[in-house]
Structures are given as C-alpha cells and as structure tokens.
mmCIF file of C-alpha atoms and ligand atoms in Angstrom:
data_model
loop_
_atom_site.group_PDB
_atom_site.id
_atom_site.type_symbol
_atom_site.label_atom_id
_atom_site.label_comp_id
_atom_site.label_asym_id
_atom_site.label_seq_id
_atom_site.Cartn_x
_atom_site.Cartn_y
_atom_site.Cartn_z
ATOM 1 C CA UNK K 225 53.374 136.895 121.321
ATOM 2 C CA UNK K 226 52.265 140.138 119.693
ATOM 3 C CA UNK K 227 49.008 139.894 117.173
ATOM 4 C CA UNK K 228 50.560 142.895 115.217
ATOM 5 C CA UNK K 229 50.415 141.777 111.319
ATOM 6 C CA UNK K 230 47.231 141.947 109.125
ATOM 7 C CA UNK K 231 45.156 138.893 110.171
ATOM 8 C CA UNK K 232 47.260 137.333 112.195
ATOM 9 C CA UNK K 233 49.552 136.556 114.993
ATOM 10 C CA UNK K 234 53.301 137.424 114.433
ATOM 11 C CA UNK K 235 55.758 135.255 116.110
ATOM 12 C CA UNK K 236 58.914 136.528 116.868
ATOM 13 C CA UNK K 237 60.357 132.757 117.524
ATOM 14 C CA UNK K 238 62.758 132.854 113.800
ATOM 15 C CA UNK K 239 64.560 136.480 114.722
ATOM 16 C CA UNK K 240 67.380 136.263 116.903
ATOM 17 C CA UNK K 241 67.360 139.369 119.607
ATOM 18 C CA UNK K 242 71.201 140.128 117.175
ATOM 19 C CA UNK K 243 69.232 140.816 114.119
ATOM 20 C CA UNK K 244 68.560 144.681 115.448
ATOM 21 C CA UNK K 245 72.634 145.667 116.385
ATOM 22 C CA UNK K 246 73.739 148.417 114.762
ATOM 23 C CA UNK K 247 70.848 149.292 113.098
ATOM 24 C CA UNK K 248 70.184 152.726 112.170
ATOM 25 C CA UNK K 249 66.384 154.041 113.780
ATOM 26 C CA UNK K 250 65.163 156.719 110.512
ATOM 27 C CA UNK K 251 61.703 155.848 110.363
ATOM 28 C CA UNK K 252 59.595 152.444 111.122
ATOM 29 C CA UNK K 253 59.417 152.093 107.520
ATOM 30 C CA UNK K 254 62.617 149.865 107.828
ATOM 31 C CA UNK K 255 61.409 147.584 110.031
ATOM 32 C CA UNK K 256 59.662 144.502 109.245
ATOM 33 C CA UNK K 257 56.590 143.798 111.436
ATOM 34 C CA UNK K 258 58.320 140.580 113.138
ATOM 35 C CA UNK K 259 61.107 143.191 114.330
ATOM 36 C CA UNK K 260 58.565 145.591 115.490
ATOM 37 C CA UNK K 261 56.988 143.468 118.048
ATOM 38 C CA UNK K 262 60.293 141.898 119.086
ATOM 39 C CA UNK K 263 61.075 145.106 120.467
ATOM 40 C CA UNK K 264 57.614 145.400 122.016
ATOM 41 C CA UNK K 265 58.185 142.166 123.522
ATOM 42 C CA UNK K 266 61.546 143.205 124.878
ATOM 43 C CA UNK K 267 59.913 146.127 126.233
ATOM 44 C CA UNK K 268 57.759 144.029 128.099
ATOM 45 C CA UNK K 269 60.339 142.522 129.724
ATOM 46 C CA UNK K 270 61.845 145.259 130.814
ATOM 47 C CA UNK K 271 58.933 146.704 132.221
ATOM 48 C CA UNK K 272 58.662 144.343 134.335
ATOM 49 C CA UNK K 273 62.349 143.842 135.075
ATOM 50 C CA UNK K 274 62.356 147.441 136.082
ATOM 51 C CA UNK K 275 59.598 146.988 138.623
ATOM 52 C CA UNK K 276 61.490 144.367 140.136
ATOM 53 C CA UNK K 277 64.859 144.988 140.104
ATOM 54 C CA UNK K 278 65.470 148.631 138.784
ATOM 55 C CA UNK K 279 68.593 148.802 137.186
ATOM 56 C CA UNK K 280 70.238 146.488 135.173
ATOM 57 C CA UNK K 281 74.546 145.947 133.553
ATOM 58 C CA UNK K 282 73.510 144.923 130.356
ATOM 59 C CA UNK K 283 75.032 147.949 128.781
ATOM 60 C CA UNK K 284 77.829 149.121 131.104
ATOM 61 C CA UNK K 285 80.521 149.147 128.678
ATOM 62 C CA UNK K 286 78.576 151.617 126.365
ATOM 63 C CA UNK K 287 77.721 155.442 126.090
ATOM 64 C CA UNK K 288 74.713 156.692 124.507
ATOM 65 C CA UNK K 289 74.350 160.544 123.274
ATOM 66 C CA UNK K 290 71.993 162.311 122.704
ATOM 67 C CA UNK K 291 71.913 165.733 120.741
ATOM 68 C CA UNK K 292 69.005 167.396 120.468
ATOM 69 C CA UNK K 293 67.826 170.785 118.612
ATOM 70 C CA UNK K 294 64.732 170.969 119.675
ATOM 71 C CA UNK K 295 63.067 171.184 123.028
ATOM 72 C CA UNK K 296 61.722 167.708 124.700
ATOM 73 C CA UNK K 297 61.198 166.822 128.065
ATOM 74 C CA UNK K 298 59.640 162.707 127.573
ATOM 75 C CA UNK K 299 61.878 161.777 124.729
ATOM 76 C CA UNK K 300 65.410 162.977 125.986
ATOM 77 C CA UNK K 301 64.665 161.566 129.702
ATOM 78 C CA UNK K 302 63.313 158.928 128.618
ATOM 79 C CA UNK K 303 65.826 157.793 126.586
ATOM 80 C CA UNK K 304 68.749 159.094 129.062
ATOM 81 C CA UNK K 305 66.373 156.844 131.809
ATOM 82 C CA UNK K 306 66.348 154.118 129.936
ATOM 83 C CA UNK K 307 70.035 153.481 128.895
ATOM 84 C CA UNK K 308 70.770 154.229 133.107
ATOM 85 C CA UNK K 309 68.642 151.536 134.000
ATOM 86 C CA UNK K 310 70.417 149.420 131.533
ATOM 87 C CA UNK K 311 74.144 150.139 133.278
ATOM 88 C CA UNK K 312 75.124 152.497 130.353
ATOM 89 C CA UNK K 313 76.145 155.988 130.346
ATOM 90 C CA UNK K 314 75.030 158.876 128.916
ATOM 91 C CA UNK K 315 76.345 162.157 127.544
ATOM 92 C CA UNK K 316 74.073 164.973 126.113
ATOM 93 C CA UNK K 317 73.517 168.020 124.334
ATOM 94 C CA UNK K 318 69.877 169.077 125.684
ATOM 95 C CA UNK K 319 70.233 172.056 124.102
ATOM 96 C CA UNK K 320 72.123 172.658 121.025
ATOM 97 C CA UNK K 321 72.293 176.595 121.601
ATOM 98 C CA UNK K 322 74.562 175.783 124.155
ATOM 99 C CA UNK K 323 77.262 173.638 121.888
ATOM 100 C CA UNK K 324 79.495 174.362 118.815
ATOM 101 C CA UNK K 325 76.538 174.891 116.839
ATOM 102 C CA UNK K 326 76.055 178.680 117.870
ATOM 103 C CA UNK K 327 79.788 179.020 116.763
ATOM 104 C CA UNK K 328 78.147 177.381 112.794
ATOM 105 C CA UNK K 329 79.337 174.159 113.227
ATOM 106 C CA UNK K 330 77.022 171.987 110.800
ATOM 107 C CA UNK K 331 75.038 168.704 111.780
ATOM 108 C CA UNK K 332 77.172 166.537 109.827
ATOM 109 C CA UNK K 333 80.394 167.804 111.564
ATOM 110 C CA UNK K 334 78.614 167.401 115.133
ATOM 111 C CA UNK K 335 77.592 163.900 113.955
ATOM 112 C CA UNK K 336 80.647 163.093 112.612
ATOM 113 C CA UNK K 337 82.440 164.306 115.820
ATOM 114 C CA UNK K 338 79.858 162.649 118.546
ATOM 115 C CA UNK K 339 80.508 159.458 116.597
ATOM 116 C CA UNK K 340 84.006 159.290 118.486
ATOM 117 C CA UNK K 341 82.411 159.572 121.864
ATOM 118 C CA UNK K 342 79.941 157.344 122.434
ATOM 119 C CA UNK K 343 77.793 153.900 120.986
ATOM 120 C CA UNK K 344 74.780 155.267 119.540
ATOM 121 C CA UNK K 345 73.535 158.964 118.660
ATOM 122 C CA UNK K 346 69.762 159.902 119.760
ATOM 123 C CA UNK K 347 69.077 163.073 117.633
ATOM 124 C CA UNK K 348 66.406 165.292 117.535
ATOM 125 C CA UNK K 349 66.468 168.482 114.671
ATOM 126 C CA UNK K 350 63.980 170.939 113.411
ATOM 127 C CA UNK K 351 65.164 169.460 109.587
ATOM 128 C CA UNK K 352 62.995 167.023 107.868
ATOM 129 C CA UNK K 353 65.645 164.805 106.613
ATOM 130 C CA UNK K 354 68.654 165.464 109.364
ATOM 131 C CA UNK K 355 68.108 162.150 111.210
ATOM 132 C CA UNK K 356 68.792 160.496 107.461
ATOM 133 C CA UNK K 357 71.547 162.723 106.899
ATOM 134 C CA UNK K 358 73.302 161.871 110.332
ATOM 135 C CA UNK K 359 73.189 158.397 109.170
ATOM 136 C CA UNK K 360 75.279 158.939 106.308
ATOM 137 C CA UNK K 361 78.683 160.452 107.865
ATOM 138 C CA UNK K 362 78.173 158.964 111.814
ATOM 139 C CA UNK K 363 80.304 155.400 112.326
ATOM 140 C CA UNK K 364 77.765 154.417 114.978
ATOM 141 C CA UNK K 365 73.639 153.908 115.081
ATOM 142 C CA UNK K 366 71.493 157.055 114.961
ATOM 143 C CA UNK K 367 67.961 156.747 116.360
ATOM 144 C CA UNK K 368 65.401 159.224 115.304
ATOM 145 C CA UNK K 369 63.983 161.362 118.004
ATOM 146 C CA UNK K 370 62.124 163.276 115.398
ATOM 147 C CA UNK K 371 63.176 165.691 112.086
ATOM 148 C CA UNK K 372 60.778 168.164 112.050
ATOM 149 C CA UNK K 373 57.142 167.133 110.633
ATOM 150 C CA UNK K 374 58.736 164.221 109.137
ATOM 151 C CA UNK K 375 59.051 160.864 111.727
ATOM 152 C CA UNK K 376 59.005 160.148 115.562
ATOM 153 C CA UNK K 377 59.545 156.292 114.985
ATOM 154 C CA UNK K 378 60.234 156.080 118.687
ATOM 155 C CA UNK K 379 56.958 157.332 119.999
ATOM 156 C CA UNK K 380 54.893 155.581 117.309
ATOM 157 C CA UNK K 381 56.746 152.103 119.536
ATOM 158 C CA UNK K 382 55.131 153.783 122.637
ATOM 159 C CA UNK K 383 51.703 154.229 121.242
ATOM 160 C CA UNK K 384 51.807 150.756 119.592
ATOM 161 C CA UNK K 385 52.999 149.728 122.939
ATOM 162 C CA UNK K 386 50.644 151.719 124.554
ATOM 163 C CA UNK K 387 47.614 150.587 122.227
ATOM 164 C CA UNK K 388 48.349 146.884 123.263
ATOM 165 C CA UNK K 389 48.372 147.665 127.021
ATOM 166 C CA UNK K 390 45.433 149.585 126.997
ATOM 167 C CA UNK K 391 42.985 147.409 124.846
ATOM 168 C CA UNK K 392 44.679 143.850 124.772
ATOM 169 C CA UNK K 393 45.117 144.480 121.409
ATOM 170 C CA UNK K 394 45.830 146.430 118.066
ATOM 171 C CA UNK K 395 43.750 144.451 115.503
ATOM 172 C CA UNK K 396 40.567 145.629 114.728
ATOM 173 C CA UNK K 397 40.645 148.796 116.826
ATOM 174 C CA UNK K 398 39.626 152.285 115.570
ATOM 175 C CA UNK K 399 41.708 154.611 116.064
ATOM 176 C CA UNK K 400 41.191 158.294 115.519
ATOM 177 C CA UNK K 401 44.394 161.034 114.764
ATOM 178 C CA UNK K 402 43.293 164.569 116.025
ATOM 179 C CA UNK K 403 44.252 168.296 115.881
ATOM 180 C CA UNK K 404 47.438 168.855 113.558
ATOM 181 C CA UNK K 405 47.614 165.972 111.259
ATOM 182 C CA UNK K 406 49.931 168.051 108.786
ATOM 183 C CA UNK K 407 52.630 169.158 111.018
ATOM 184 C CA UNK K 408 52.726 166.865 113.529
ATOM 185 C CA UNK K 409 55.658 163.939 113.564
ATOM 186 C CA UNK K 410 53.842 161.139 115.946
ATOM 187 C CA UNK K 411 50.684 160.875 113.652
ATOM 188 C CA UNK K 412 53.210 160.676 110.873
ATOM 189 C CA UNK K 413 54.440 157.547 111.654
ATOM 190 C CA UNK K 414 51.997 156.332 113.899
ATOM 191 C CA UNK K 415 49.611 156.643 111.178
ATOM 192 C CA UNK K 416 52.229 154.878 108.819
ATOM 193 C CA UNK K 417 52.909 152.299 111.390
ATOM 194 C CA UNK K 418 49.239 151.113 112.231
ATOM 195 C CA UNK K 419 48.203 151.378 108.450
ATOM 196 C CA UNK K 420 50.402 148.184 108.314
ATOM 197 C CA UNK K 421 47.756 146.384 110.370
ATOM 198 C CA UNK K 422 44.070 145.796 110.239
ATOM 199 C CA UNK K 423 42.849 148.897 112.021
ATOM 200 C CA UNK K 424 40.278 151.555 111.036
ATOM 201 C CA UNK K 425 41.421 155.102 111.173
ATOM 202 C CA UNK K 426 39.595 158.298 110.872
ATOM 203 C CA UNK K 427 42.073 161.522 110.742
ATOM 204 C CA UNK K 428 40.259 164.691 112.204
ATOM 205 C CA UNK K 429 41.615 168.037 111.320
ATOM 206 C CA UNK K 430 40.706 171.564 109.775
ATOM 207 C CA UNK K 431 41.000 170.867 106.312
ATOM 208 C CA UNK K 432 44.003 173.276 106.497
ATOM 209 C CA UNK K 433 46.033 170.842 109.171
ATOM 210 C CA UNK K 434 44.900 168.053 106.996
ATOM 211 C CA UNK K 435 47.428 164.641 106.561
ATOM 212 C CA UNK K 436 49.671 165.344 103.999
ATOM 213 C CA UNK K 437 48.062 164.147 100.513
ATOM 214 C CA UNK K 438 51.346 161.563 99.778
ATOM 215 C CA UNK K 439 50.980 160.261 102.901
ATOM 216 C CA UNK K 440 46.754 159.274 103.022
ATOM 217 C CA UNK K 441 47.786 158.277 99.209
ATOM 218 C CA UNK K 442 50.689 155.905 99.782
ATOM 219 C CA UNK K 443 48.551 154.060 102.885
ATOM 220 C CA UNK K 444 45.621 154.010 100.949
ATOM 221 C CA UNK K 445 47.500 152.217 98.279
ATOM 222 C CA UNK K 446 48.384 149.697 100.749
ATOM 223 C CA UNK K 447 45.190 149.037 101.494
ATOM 224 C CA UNK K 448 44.687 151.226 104.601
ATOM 225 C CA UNK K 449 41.017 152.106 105.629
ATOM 226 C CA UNK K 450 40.520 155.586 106.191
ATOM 227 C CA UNK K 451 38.304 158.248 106.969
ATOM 228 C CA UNK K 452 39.013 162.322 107.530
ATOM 229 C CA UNK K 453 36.376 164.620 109.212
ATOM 230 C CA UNK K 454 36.573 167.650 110.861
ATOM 231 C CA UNK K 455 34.151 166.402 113.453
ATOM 232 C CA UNK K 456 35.661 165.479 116.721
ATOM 233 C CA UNK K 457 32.152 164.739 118.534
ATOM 234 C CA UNK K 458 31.506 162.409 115.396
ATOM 235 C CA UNK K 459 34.643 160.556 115.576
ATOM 236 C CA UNK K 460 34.617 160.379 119.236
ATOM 237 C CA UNK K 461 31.434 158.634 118.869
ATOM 238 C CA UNK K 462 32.777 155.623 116.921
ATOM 239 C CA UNK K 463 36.412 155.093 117.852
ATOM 240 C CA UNK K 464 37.933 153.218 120.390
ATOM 241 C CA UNK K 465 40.896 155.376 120.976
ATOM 242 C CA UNK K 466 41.166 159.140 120.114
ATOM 243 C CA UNK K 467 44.793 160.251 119.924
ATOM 244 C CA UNK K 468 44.999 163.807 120.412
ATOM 245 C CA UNK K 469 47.637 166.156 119.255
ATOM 246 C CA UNK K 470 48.897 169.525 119.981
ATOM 247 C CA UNK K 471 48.810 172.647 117.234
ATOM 248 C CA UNK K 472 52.535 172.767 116.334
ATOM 249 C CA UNK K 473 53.000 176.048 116.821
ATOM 250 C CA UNK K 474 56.872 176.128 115.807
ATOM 251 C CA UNK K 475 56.209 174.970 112.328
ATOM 252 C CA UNK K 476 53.713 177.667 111.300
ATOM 253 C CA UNK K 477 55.009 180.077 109.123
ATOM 254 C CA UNK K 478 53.490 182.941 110.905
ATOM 255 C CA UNK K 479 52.258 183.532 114.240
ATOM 256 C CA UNK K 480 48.728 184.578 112.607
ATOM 257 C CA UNK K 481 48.090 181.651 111.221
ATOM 258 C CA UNK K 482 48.927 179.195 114.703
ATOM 259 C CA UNK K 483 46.282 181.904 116.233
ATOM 260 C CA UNK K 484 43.982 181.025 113.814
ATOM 261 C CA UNK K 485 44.392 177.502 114.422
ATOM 262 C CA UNK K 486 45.020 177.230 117.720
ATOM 263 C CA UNK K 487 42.075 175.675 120.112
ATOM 264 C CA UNK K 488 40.170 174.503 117.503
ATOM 265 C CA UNK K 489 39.332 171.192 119.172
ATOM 266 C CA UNK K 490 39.146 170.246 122.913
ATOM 267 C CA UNK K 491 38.751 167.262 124.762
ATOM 268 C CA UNK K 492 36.654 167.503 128.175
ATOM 269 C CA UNK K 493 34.269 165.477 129.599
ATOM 270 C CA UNK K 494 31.049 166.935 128.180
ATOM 271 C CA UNK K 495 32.784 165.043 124.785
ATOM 272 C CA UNK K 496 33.506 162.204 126.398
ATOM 273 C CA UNK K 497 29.958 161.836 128.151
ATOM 274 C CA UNK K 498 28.714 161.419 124.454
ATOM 275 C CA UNK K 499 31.772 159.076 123.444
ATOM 276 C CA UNK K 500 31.994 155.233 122.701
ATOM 277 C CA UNK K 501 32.055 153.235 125.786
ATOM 278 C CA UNK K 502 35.301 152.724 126.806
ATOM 279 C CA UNK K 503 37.358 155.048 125.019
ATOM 280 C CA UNK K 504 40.644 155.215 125.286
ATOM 281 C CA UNK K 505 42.578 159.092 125.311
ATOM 282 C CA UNK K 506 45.860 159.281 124.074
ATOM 283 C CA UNK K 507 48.581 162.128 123.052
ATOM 284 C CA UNK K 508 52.361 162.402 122.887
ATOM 285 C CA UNK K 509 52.408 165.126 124.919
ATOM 286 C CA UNK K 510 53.061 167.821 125.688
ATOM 287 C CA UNK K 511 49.431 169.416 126.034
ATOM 288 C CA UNK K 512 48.475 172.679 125.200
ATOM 289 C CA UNK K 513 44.850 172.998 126.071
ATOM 290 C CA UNK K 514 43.234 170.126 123.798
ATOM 291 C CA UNK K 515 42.475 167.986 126.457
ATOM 292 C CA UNK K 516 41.128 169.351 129.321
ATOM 293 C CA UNK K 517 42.722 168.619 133.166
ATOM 294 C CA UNK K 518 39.240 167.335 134.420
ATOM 295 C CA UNK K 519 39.840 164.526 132.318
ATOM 296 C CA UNK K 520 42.865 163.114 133.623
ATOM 297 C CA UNK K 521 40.791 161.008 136.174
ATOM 298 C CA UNK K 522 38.766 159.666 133.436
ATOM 299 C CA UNK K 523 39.706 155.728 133.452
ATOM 300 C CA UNK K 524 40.430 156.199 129.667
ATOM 301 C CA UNK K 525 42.807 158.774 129.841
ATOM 302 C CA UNK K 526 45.968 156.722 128.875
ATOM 303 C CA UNK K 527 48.738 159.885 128.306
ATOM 304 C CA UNK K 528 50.645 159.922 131.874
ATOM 305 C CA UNK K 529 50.496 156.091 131.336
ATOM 306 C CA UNK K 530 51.859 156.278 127.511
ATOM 307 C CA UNK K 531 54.554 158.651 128.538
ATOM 308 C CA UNK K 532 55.937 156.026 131.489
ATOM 309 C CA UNK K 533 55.721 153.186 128.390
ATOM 310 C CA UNK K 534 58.164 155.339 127.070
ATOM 311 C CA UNK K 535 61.232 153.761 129.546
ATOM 312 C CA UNK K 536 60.753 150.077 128.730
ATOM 313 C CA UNK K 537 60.224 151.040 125.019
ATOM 314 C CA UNK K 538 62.995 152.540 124.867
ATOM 315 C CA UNK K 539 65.140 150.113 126.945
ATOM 316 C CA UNK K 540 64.255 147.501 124.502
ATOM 317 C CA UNK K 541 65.430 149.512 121.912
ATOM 318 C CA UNK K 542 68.904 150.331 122.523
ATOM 319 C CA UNK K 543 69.107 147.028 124.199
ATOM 320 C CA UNK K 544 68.688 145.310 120.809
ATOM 321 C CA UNK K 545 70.644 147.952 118.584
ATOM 322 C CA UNK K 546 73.639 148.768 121.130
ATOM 323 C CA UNK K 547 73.660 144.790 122.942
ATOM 324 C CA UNK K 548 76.150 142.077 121.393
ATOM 325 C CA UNK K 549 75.138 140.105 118.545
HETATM 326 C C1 NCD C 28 56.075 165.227 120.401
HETATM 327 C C2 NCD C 28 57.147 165.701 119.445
HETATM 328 O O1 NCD C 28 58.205 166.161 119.857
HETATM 329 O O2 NCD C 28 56.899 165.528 118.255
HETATM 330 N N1 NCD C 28 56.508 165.097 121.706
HETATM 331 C C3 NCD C 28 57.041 163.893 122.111
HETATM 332 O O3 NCD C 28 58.082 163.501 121.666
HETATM 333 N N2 NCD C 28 56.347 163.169 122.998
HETATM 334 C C4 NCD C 28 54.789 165.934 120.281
HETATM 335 C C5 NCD C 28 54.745 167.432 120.278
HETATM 336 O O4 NCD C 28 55.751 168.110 120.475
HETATM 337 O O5 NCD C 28 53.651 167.937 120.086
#
C-alpha cells in the first residue's frame, strides 16, 4: 500500500488494474492519486518479477512506438526495455531527422499515420503542447515522454518511485528542486506531482532560472509549502533529498546566455560533508557537471539507481494502459 495522499494512506483496493486502458499519458494532472500509486504498485511487481523471471507475454499481441524529436538515451530504452520484457514489440523513430519529417511532414500527420501501426505512441517533441496535440488526431494512447519545458509525467513516476525506495516514504520529506527550475520538464511535474502530498519543497535557482510564476502560484493555491533560494549549501543543509538538474542548454535563446548560466551550482562532496545526515541525491539525468563523479560512491547518491526504476515504472505503465480491461 502506497502512503501517497495528504495525511494518509491511499489504498488502491476499489480501482480495478482496467480503469488505466486506453488512457492517454499528457501530464499527471489527470490522474487521481489512487491511480498514481496503482501504477507504483504495479511497478513493484514488476521489479521484482523482472529479477526473477526476466521477461514476461503479457503484451505479445501488441506494438508500442515510439517517436521521438528530441535526443534521450533513459526514456526511449527504457520504455523500448520495458514493453520487451513484457512480450511486446516495438517499432521506433529515435531520431526524427531520419523520418518523413525532414521531407515537412507535420506531427499530426506522423501521429495520425503511426496510429495504424502499432498500440500505443511514446512521443517526445521540442513543442510545449505536441504530446496534447497528438492526442487529438491519434486512434490509440499517447504517453508523454516530454514537450519541451512543459511535462515529463513519466519520470516524475520514477522519482516518486524512486523517493519511496530510497526513504520508505514520500510524506513528510523535504525535498529540494535545483539548477534550471524554469526550463526544465522533470521539476515541472515532479514539482506538480509532490505538491499533491504533504511534503516541504524549497526550489533553488538563479532568480533568472526561477519556477515559472503560474506554476509556484497554482501549487501554492493548493496549499503547497514552498520555499525558493538561491543557496544550494543552505538548502542542502535542511532537505532530505536534493534533486539536481541540468542547465537546459537547448531551450536558451542564445548561446550567451546558457554560458552565463551554465555551472552555476555543483554538487561534490565538500557540499555534502556539510549536508543533512542522510541525504538523498537525485537527477533525471543526463549530467552535465552539477554533480560531481566523486560522488557517485556516496551511499546517497540515488541517480544510476533512479534511472534502473525507470524499467518497472514503465512496465507498469503500459501494462495498465495497453493490457485488457
Ligand atoms: C530529462 C529530459 O529529457 O527532460 N531526461 C530524462 O528524460 N531523464 C532531463 C534532461 O534532459 O535534462
């Protein structure tokens, strides 16, 4: 049972594992708390179904594709891993410079097209907005593998996943976003999704790769409790878990300005030596040069393991959306 919701335990007993198929993946908005942890659950199955028995035929009779626009190395294999291991097959655009798109095809009309093909559509696209878009003209399930600076609903599963793992649980933690809060996707919805439960954040930035205003606004509103600093050695201080982030370099409008930006907080272990007991280190990956290599060994450092949560997450996922009802 997951302890997920505000103040209490969330029991995933009343949803039937057929309440997720077919179901579009846009943003975690659109899923209610009891379906969030059903899929965490799942994943825990599968996690340790995977240790045991590696692959499974759940899914044999269906093809997943995905189409991506954008460079990724965890979310793509990951995803292509995890419908494998569940019997199904995969087809894939890894790189969208290499389809109809150089010839001006538009999204819609690659959506549209893909639909035909296979069970569900994993897209990734520079756009803010494309996954939603997608939706509209495909006949079969699109799952978000991130538009732009908007969402990454798929990696804010692995770091509530991961979160759990790693501490026991997601209540009461404090959890601190770092590096670029305005650009980046994963503290997007991460911060969206753990402003839905009783958690302290802090968001630490430059002022000028600050959370987007709407954003701190709408999860204040909800009744979110947050903090933004600039000060890394501060927040590393107090939190429990500091979620690091790489300078997004691709959505700067000039090259200048990433310069500017770039390296402007690091993780090593002369931070962490002056850090809360215990601390856990996250980040989506990939890594630039925030955190440091000398503290991979650190017994905090949780990325390589958040990454590998990625497979079960994911498993559980299409499991639910592309099983029978
Ligand atoms: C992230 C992304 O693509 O938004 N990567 C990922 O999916 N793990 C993070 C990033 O690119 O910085």
């Amino acid at each position: 049972m997951w302890d997920l919701s505000r103040g209490g335990v969330i029991s995933t007993k009343e949803l039937s594992s057929g309440q997720l198929v077919g179901r579009n993946v846009l943003s975690l908005e659109e899923f209610a708390v009891g379906e969030i942890a059903l899929i965490l659950e799942k994943a825990e199955h599968f996690e340790e179904i995977v240790a045991s028995q590696g692959r499974l035929c759940l899914l044999s009779h269906k093809i997943l594709a995905t189409l991506f626009y954008e460079p990724s190395t965890r979310t793509r294999l990951s995803f292509e891993a995890a419908m494998q291991r569940l019997g199904g097959g995969v087809i894939s655009v890894a790189d969208a410079g290499s389809s109809s798109v150089v010839k001006g095809e538009s999204l819609t009309d690659t959506v549209r097209t893909i639909s035909g093909y296979a069970d569900g559509i994993v897209l990734r696209h520079p756009e803010e907005g494309a996954a939603r878009l997608a939706a509209e003209v495909a006949s079969v399930p699109i799952i978000n593998a991130g538009d732009g600076a908007g969402h990454h609903p798929t990696q804010a599963l692995v770091d509530l996943y991961t979160l759990r793992k790693e501490r026991g649980h997601i209540e009461g933690l404090h959890v601190a976003l770092v590096g670029d809060l305005r650009y980046g996707r994963t503290v997007h919805s991460l911060a969206k999704a753990l402003s839905r439960f009783s958690v302290r954040l802090t968001f630490v930035s430059p002022p000028e790769l600050a959370m987007p205003q709407d954003i701190t606004q709408s999860l204040k509103g909800r009744g979110a409790y947050i903090e933004e600093t600039s000060d890394l050695k501060e927040a590393a201080g107090e939190a429990d878990v500091l979620y690091i982030t790489r300078i997004q370099k691709e959505r700067f409008p000039t090259l200048e300005e990433y310069e500017r930006r770039k390296g402007c907080y690091k993780v090593d272990l002369s931070l962490l030596s002056r850090a809360k007991e215990g601390i856990t280190i996250m980040h989506p990956l990939p890594r630039v040069n925030e955190i440091s290599s000398e503290v991979d060994e650190y017994p905090g450092a949780a990325y390589f393991r958040q990454a590998a949560n990625g497979l079960p997450v994911r498993m559980a996922l299409l499991a639910l959306i592309l099983g029978e009802e």
